Amino acid sequence: MDDKEALRVGAAVRRRRRSLGLTLAAVADRSGLSVPFLSQVENERARPSARSLERVAGALETTTTALHAAADSARTVDVVRADAGGGPGVRRVARGGHQLHAKEYTGELDTGREYQHRNDEVMYIADGSVEVEAEGRAYRLERGDTLYLSGGVRHRWRATEPGTRILVVAVAEHIDATFDTRR
């Protein structure tokens, strides 16, 4: 990680602090670090040591790994080639700790698992067909169809044809994109 990328963890610290509804003073009390230093970290004017970042992460009820994953990448353009690989039948379409999480699934996949994600997601059927069960209803999706699931919806899916290709794009789990009706 270069210096420019290391500094960008401040935005992730700020987002996490705000999502917990904490003030800088509260994080300072929890971490033992000063408010001015934390402000400089959040505003990317100071680079925390590994130990300081661990203390901040603890105060924010997370890990340094999660903060780095949530950090704004210094890279704004990233090409992922079709042959980039991944597990059998699964390929990451976007990599890194971005605000969107995207994967392509290929083949007759059926994990038998039920999923429930914190944030919204969209499923696009590029080829083949899929059966989806969401909120107690069954949906059959064909090539070109799109399914939107809001955060919190329990669902399961399975590809029903050989060669099925599905693109799933979701707001990344480390992002708090839930709608708060109190605001």
PDB file of C-alpha atoms in Angstrom:
ATOM      1  CA  MET A   1       0.000   0.000   0.000  1.00  0.00           C
ATOM      2  CA  ASP A   2       1.470   3.350  -0.970  1.00  0.00           C
ATOM      3  CA  ASP A   3       1.339   6.506   1.182  1.00  0.00           C
ATOM      4  CA  LYS A   4      -1.529   8.009  -0.779  1.00  0.00           C
ATOM      5  CA  GLU A   5      -3.711   4.925  -0.269  1.00  0.00           C
ATOM      6  CA  ALA A   6      -2.716   4.632   3.410  1.00  0.00           C
ATOM      7  CA  LEU A   7      -3.922   8.170   4.046  1.00  0.00           C
ATOM      8  CA  ARG A   8      -7.322   7.446   2.530  1.00  0.00           C
ATOM      9  CA  VAL A   9      -8.343   5.219   5.455  1.00  0.00           C
ATOM     10  CA  GLY A  10      -9.545   8.442   7.136  1.00  0.00           C
ATOM     11  CA  ALA A  11     -12.735   8.506   5.085  1.00  0.00           C
ATOM     12  CA  ALA A  12     -13.495   4.936   6.183  1.00  0.00           C
ATOM     13  CA  VAL A  13     -12.906   5.900   9.822  1.00  0.00           C
ATOM     14  CA  ARG A  14     -15.264   8.863   9.473  1.00  0.00           C
ATOM     15  CA  ARG A  15     -18.001   6.779   7.781  1.00  0.00           C
ATOM     16  CA  ARG A  16     -17.765   4.079  10.439  1.00  0.00           C
ATOM     17  CA  ARG A  17     -17.834   6.609  13.292  1.00  0.00           C
ATOM     18  CA  ARG A  18     -20.877   8.349  11.854  1.00  0.00           C
ATOM     19  CA  SER A  19     -22.684   5.064  11.180  1.00  0.00           C
ATOM     20  CA  LEU A  20     -22.313   4.277  14.906  1.00  0.00           C
ATOM     21  CA  GLY A  21     -23.521   7.751  15.831  1.00  0.00           C
ATOM     22  CA  LEU A  22     -20.295   8.544  17.706  1.00  0.00           C
ATOM     23  CA  THR A  23     -18.585  11.888  18.138  1.00  0.00           C
ATOM     24  CA  LEU A  24     -14.847  12.356  17.777  1.00  0.00           C
ATOM     25  CA  ALA A  25     -14.730  12.868  21.553  1.00  0.00           C
ATOM     26  CA  ALA A  26     -16.391   9.481  22.130  1.00  0.00           C
ATOM     27  CA  VAL A  27     -13.904   7.749  19.832  1.00  0.00           C
ATOM     28  CA  ALA A  28     -11.065   9.597  21.586  1.00  0.00           C
ATOM     29  CA  ASP A  29     -12.311   8.343  24.974  1.00  0.00           C
ATOM     30  CA  ARG A  30     -12.637   4.774  23.701  1.00  0.00           C
ATOM     31  CA  SER A  31      -9.275   4.711  21.904  1.00  0.00           C
ATOM     32  CA  GLY A  32      -7.117   6.831  24.192  1.00  0.00           C
ATOM     33  CA  LEU A  33      -6.147   9.031  21.246  1.00  0.00           C
ATOM     34  CA  SER A  34      -6.699  12.782  21.073  1.00  0.00           C
ATOM     35  CA  VAL A  35      -9.596  14.482  19.302  1.00  0.00           C
ATOM     36  CA  PRO A  36      -7.214  16.652  17.205  1.00  0.00           C
ATOM     37  CA  PHE A  37      -5.288  13.572  16.046  1.00  0.00           C
ATOM     38  CA  LEU A  38      -8.497  11.702  15.150  1.00  0.00           C
ATOM     39  CA  SER A  39      -9.737  14.749  13.254  1.00  0.00           C
ATOM     40  CA  GLN A  40      -6.476  14.850  11.293  1.00  0.00           C
ATOM     41  CA  VAL A  41      -6.804  11.125  10.502  1.00  0.00           C
ATOM     42  CA  GLU A  42     -10.382  11.567   9.279  1.00  0.00           C
ATOM     43  CA  ASN A  43      -9.396  14.566   7.167  1.00  0.00           C
ATOM     44  CA  GLU A  44      -6.414  12.649   5.770  1.00  0.00           C
ATOM     45  CA  ARG A  45      -3.888  15.068   7.200  1.00  0.00           C
ATOM     46  CA  ALA A  46      -2.303  12.443   9.481  1.00  0.00           C
ATOM     47  CA  ARG A  47      -1.335   8.858   8.864  1.00  0.00           C
ATOM     48  CA  PRO A  48      -2.032   6.620  11.869  1.00  0.00           C
ATOM     49  CA  SER A  49       0.530   4.030  12.899  1.00  0.00           C
ATOM     50  CA  ALA A  50      -0.562   0.390  12.834  1.00  0.00           C
ATOM     51  CA  ARG A  51      -1.065   0.502  16.626  1.00  0.00           C
ATOM     52  CA  SER A  52      -3.086   3.738  16.480  1.00  0.00           C
ATOM     53  CA  LEU A  53      -5.273   2.326  13.728  1.00  0.00           C
ATOM     54  CA  GLU A  54      -5.857  -0.797  15.859  1.00  0.00           C
ATOM     55  CA  ARG A  55      -6.981   1.434  18.728  1.00  0.00           C
ATOM     56  CA  VAL A  56      -9.309   3.378  16.422  1.00  0.00           C
ATOM     57  CA  ALA A  57     -10.722   0.151  14.975  1.00  0.00           C
ATOM     58  CA  GLY A  58     -11.386  -1.187  18.473  1.00  0.00           C
ATOM     59  CA  ALA A  59     -13.130   2.042  19.440  1.00  0.00           C
ATOM     60  CA  LEU A  60     -15.271   1.732  16.308  1.00  0.00           C
ATOM     61  CA  GLU A  61     -16.107  -1.931  17.020  1.00  0.00           C
ATOM     62  CA  THR A  62     -14.414  -3.154  13.848  1.00  0.00           C
ATOM     63  CA  THR A  63     -11.011  -4.321  12.630  1.00  0.00           C
ATOM     64  CA  THR A  64      -8.144  -2.655  10.813  1.00  0.00           C
ATOM     65  CA  THR A  65      -8.769  -5.066   7.937  1.00  0.00           C
ATOM     66  CA  ALA A  66     -12.366  -3.857   7.659  1.00  0.00           C
ATOM     67  CA  LEU A  67     -11.253  -0.222   7.760  1.00  0.00           C
ATOM     68  CA  HIS A  68      -8.717  -0.846   4.999  1.00  0.00           C
ATOM     69  CA  ALA A  69     -11.363  -2.669   2.951  1.00  0.00           C
ATOM     70  CA  ALA A  70     -13.738   0.260   3.412  1.00  0.00           C
ATOM     71  CA  ALA A  71     -11.060   2.836   2.581  1.00  0.00           C
ATOM     72  CA  ASP A  72     -11.495   4.877  -0.548  1.00  0.00           C
ATOM     73  CA  SER A  73      -9.104   3.449  -3.060  1.00  0.00           C
ATOM     74  CA  ALA A  74      -6.694   5.855  -4.671  1.00  0.00           C
ATOM     75  CA  ARG A  75      -7.489   4.036  -7.914  1.00  0.00           C
ATOM     76  CA  THR A  76     -10.567   5.285  -9.742  1.00  0.00           C
ATOM     77  CA  VAL A  77     -10.356   2.954 -12.742  1.00  0.00           C
ATOM     78  CA  ASP A  78      -9.790  -0.778 -12.484  1.00  0.00           C
ATOM     79  CA  VAL A  79     -10.183  -3.258 -15.322  1.00  0.00           C
ATOM     80  CA  VAL A  80     -10.917  -6.881 -14.423  1.00  0.00           C
ATOM     81  CA  ARG A  81     -10.232  -9.147 -17.381  1.00  0.00           C
ATOM     82  CA  ALA A  82     -12.566 -12.017 -18.234  1.00  0.00           C
ATOM     83  CA  ASP A  83      -9.800 -14.534 -17.515  1.00  0.00           C
ATOM     84  CA  ALA A  84      -9.057 -13.097 -14.046  1.00  0.00           C
ATOM     85  CA  GLY A  85     -10.303 -16.285 -12.451  1.00  0.00           C
ATOM     86  CA  GLY A  86     -11.991 -16.965  -9.153  1.00  0.00           C
ATOM     87  CA  GLY A  87     -13.584 -20.062  -7.719  1.00  0.00           C
ATOM     88  CA  PRO A  88     -15.433 -22.613  -9.828  1.00  0.00           C
ATOM     89  CA  GLY A  89     -18.423 -20.860 -11.344  1.00  0.00           C
ATOM     90  CA  VAL A  90     -17.777 -17.557  -9.546  1.00  0.00           C
ATOM     91  CA  ARG A  91     -15.745 -14.579 -10.741  1.00  0.00           C
ATOM     92  CA  ARG A  92     -15.313 -11.196  -9.088  1.00  0.00           C
ATOM     93  CA  VAL A  93     -16.260  -8.481 -11.541  1.00  0.00           C
ATOM     94  CA  ALA A  94     -14.955  -5.680  -9.310  1.00  0.00           C
ATOM     95  CA  ARG A  95     -12.126  -6.133  -6.855  1.00  0.00           C
ATOM     96  CA  GLY A  96     -11.001  -4.345  -3.747  1.00  0.00           C
ATOM     97  CA  GLY A  97     -12.876  -2.518  -1.019  1.00  0.00           C
ATOM     98  CA  HIS A  98     -15.173  -0.509  -3.232  1.00  0.00           C
ATOM     99  CA  GLN A  99     -18.675   0.632  -2.400  1.00  0.00           C
ATOM    100  CA  LEU A 100     -20.115  -1.895  -4.838  1.00  0.00           C
ATOM    101  CA  HIS A 101     -19.599  -5.633  -4.715  1.00  0.00           C
ATOM    102  CA  ALA A 102     -20.043  -7.459  -8.031  1.00  0.00           C
ATOM    103  CA  LYS A 103     -19.742 -11.131  -8.986  1.00  0.00           C
ATOM    104  CA  GLU A 104     -20.539 -13.199 -12.040  1.00  0.00           C
ATOM    105  CA  TYR A 105     -21.879 -16.727 -11.497  1.00  0.00           C
ATOM    106  CA  THR A 106     -21.659 -19.254 -14.329  1.00  0.00           C
ATOM    107  CA  GLY A 107     -23.153 -22.733 -14.667  1.00  0.00           C
ATOM    108  CA  GLU A 108     -25.833 -24.718 -12.915  1.00  0.00           C
ATOM    109  CA  LEU A 109     -25.249 -23.351  -9.439  1.00  0.00           C
ATOM    110  CA  ASP A 110     -27.386 -24.226  -6.439  1.00  0.00           C
ATOM    111  CA  THR A 111     -25.751 -23.585  -3.105  1.00  0.00           C
ATOM    112  CA  GLY A 112     -28.928 -24.555  -1.267  1.00  0.00           C
ATOM    113  CA  ARG A 113     -28.249 -21.567   0.955  1.00  0.00           C
ATOM    114  CA  GLU A 114     -30.527 -18.751   1.971  1.00  0.00           C
ATOM    115  CA  TYR A 115     -28.989 -15.280   1.809  1.00  0.00           C
ATOM    116  CA  GLN A 116     -29.819 -12.055   3.566  1.00  0.00           C
ATOM    117  CA  HIS A 117     -27.658  -9.031   2.831  1.00  0.00           C
ATOM    118  CA  ARG A 118     -27.545  -5.782   4.740  1.00  0.00           C
ATOM    119  CA  ASN A 119     -27.741  -3.633   1.602  1.00  0.00           C
ATOM    120  CA  ASP A 120     -29.571  -3.607  -1.730  1.00  0.00           C
ATOM    121  CA  GLU A 121     -28.588  -5.808  -4.648  1.00  0.00           C
ATOM    122  CA  VAL A 122     -29.496  -6.370  -8.284  1.00  0.00           C
ATOM    123  CA  MET A 123     -29.373  -9.707 -10.095  1.00  0.00           C
ATOM    124  CA  TYR A 124     -29.108  -9.575 -13.903  1.00  0.00           C
ATOM    125  CA  ILE A 125     -29.504 -12.758 -15.969  1.00  0.00           C
ATOM    126  CA  ALA A 126     -26.997 -12.513 -18.841  1.00  0.00           C
ATOM    127  CA  ASP A 127     -27.703 -16.034 -20.175  1.00  0.00           C
ATOM    128  CA  GLY A 128     -29.877 -18.985 -19.172  1.00  0.00           C
ATOM    129  CA  SER A 129     -32.491 -18.953 -16.440  1.00  0.00           C
ATOM    130  CA  VAL A 130     -32.744 -18.814 -12.676  1.00  0.00           C
ATOM    131  CA  GLU A 131     -35.323 -19.648 -10.048  1.00  0.00           C
ATOM    132  CA  VAL A 132     -35.374 -17.263  -7.099  1.00  0.00           C
ATOM    133  CA  GLU A 133     -37.343 -17.503  -3.877  1.00  0.00           C
ATOM    134  CA  ALA A 134     -37.663 -14.196  -2.031  1.00  0.00           C
ATOM    135  CA  GLU A 135     -40.027 -13.221   0.749  1.00  0.00           C
ATOM    136  CA  GLY A 136     -42.009 -16.437   0.274  1.00  0.00           C
ATOM    137  CA  ARG A 137     -42.600 -15.899  -3.458  1.00  0.00           C
ATOM    138  CA  ALA A 138     -41.017 -17.746  -6.367  1.00  0.00           C
ATOM    139  CA  TYR A 139     -39.706 -15.961  -9.457  1.00  0.00           C
ATOM    140  CA  ARG A 140     -38.408 -17.439 -12.703  1.00  0.00           C
ATOM    141  CA  LEU A 141     -35.941 -15.157 -14.428  1.00  0.00           C
ATOM    142  CA  GLU A 142     -34.834 -15.553 -18.041  1.00  0.00           C
ATOM    143  CA  ARG A 143     -32.059 -14.012 -20.119  1.00  0.00           C
ATOM    144  CA  GLY A 144     -32.190 -10.207 -19.855  1.00  0.00           C
ATOM    145  CA  ASP A 145     -34.375 -10.162 -16.723  1.00  0.00           C
ATOM    146  CA  THR A 146     -33.354  -8.209 -13.636  1.00  0.00           C
ATOM    147  CA  LEU A 147     -34.350  -8.740 -10.006  1.00  0.00           C
ATOM    148  CA  TYR A 148     -33.932  -6.039  -7.374  1.00  0.00           C
ATOM    149  CA  LEU A 149     -33.746  -7.007  -3.696  1.00  0.00           C
ATOM    150  CA  SER A 150     -33.765  -4.398  -0.976  1.00  0.00           C
ATOM    151  CA  GLY A 151     -31.467  -4.872   1.992  1.00  0.00           C
ATOM    152  CA  GLY A 152     -32.695  -7.421   4.504  1.00  0.00           C
ATOM    153  CA  VAL A 153     -34.741  -9.538   2.077  1.00  0.00           C
ATOM    154  CA  ARG A 154     -34.159 -13.261   2.644  1.00  0.00           C
ATOM    155  CA  HIS A 155     -33.657 -15.108  -0.623  1.00  0.00           C
ATOM    156  CA  ARG A 156     -32.205 -18.152  -2.319  1.00  0.00           C
ATOM    157  CA  TRP A 157     -31.588 -18.868  -5.976  1.00  0.00           C
ATOM    158  CA  ARG A 158     -30.467 -21.551  -8.359  1.00  0.00           C
ATOM    159  CA  ALA A 159     -29.510 -21.595 -12.004  1.00  0.00           C
ATOM    160  CA  THR A 160     -31.737 -23.976 -13.980  1.00  0.00           C
ATOM    161  CA  GLU A 161     -29.856 -24.299 -17.290  1.00  0.00           C
ATOM    162  CA  PRO A 162     -26.299 -25.186 -18.287  1.00  0.00           C
ATOM    163  CA  GLY A 163     -24.333 -22.102 -19.252  1.00  0.00           C
ATOM    164  CA  THR A 164     -26.410 -19.771 -17.102  1.00  0.00           C
ATOM    165  CA  ARG A 165     -24.574 -16.494 -16.399  1.00  0.00           C
ATOM    166  CA  ILE A 166     -25.740 -14.212 -13.611  1.00  0.00           C
ATOM    167  CA  LEU A 167     -24.338 -10.842 -12.623  1.00  0.00           C
ATOM    168  CA  VAL A 168     -24.999  -9.821  -9.013  1.00  0.00           C
ATOM    169  CA  VAL A 169     -24.176  -6.254  -8.017  1.00  0.00           C
ATOM    170  CA  ALA A 170     -24.713  -5.127  -4.441  1.00  0.00           C
ATOM    171  CA  VAL A 171     -23.837  -2.272  -2.172  1.00  0.00           C
ATOM    172  CA  ALA A 172     -20.841  -3.643  -0.235  1.00  0.00           C
ATOM    173  CA  GLU A 173     -21.465  -4.950   3.283  1.00  0.00           C
ATOM    174  CA  HIS A 174     -19.010  -2.484   4.841  1.00  0.00           C
ATOM    175  CA  ILE A 175     -21.164   0.424   3.602  1.00  0.00           C
ATOM    176  CA  ASP A 176     -24.097   1.528   5.737  1.00  0.00           C
ATOM    177  CA  ALA A 177     -26.681   2.219   3.039  1.00  0.00           C
ATOM    178  CA  THR A 178     -29.724   1.396   5.118  1.00  0.00           C
ATOM    179  CA  PHE A 179     -32.496   3.965   5.130  1.00  0.00           C
ATOM    180  CA  ASP A 180     -33.113   5.512   8.526  1.00  0.00           C
ATOM    181  CA  THR A 181     -36.652   6.887   8.784  1.00  0.00           C
ATOM    182  CA  ARG A 182     -35.641   8.940  11.839  1.00  0.00           C
ATOM    183  CA  ARG A 183     -33.439  11.235   9.731  1.00  0.00           C
TER     184      ARG A 183
END
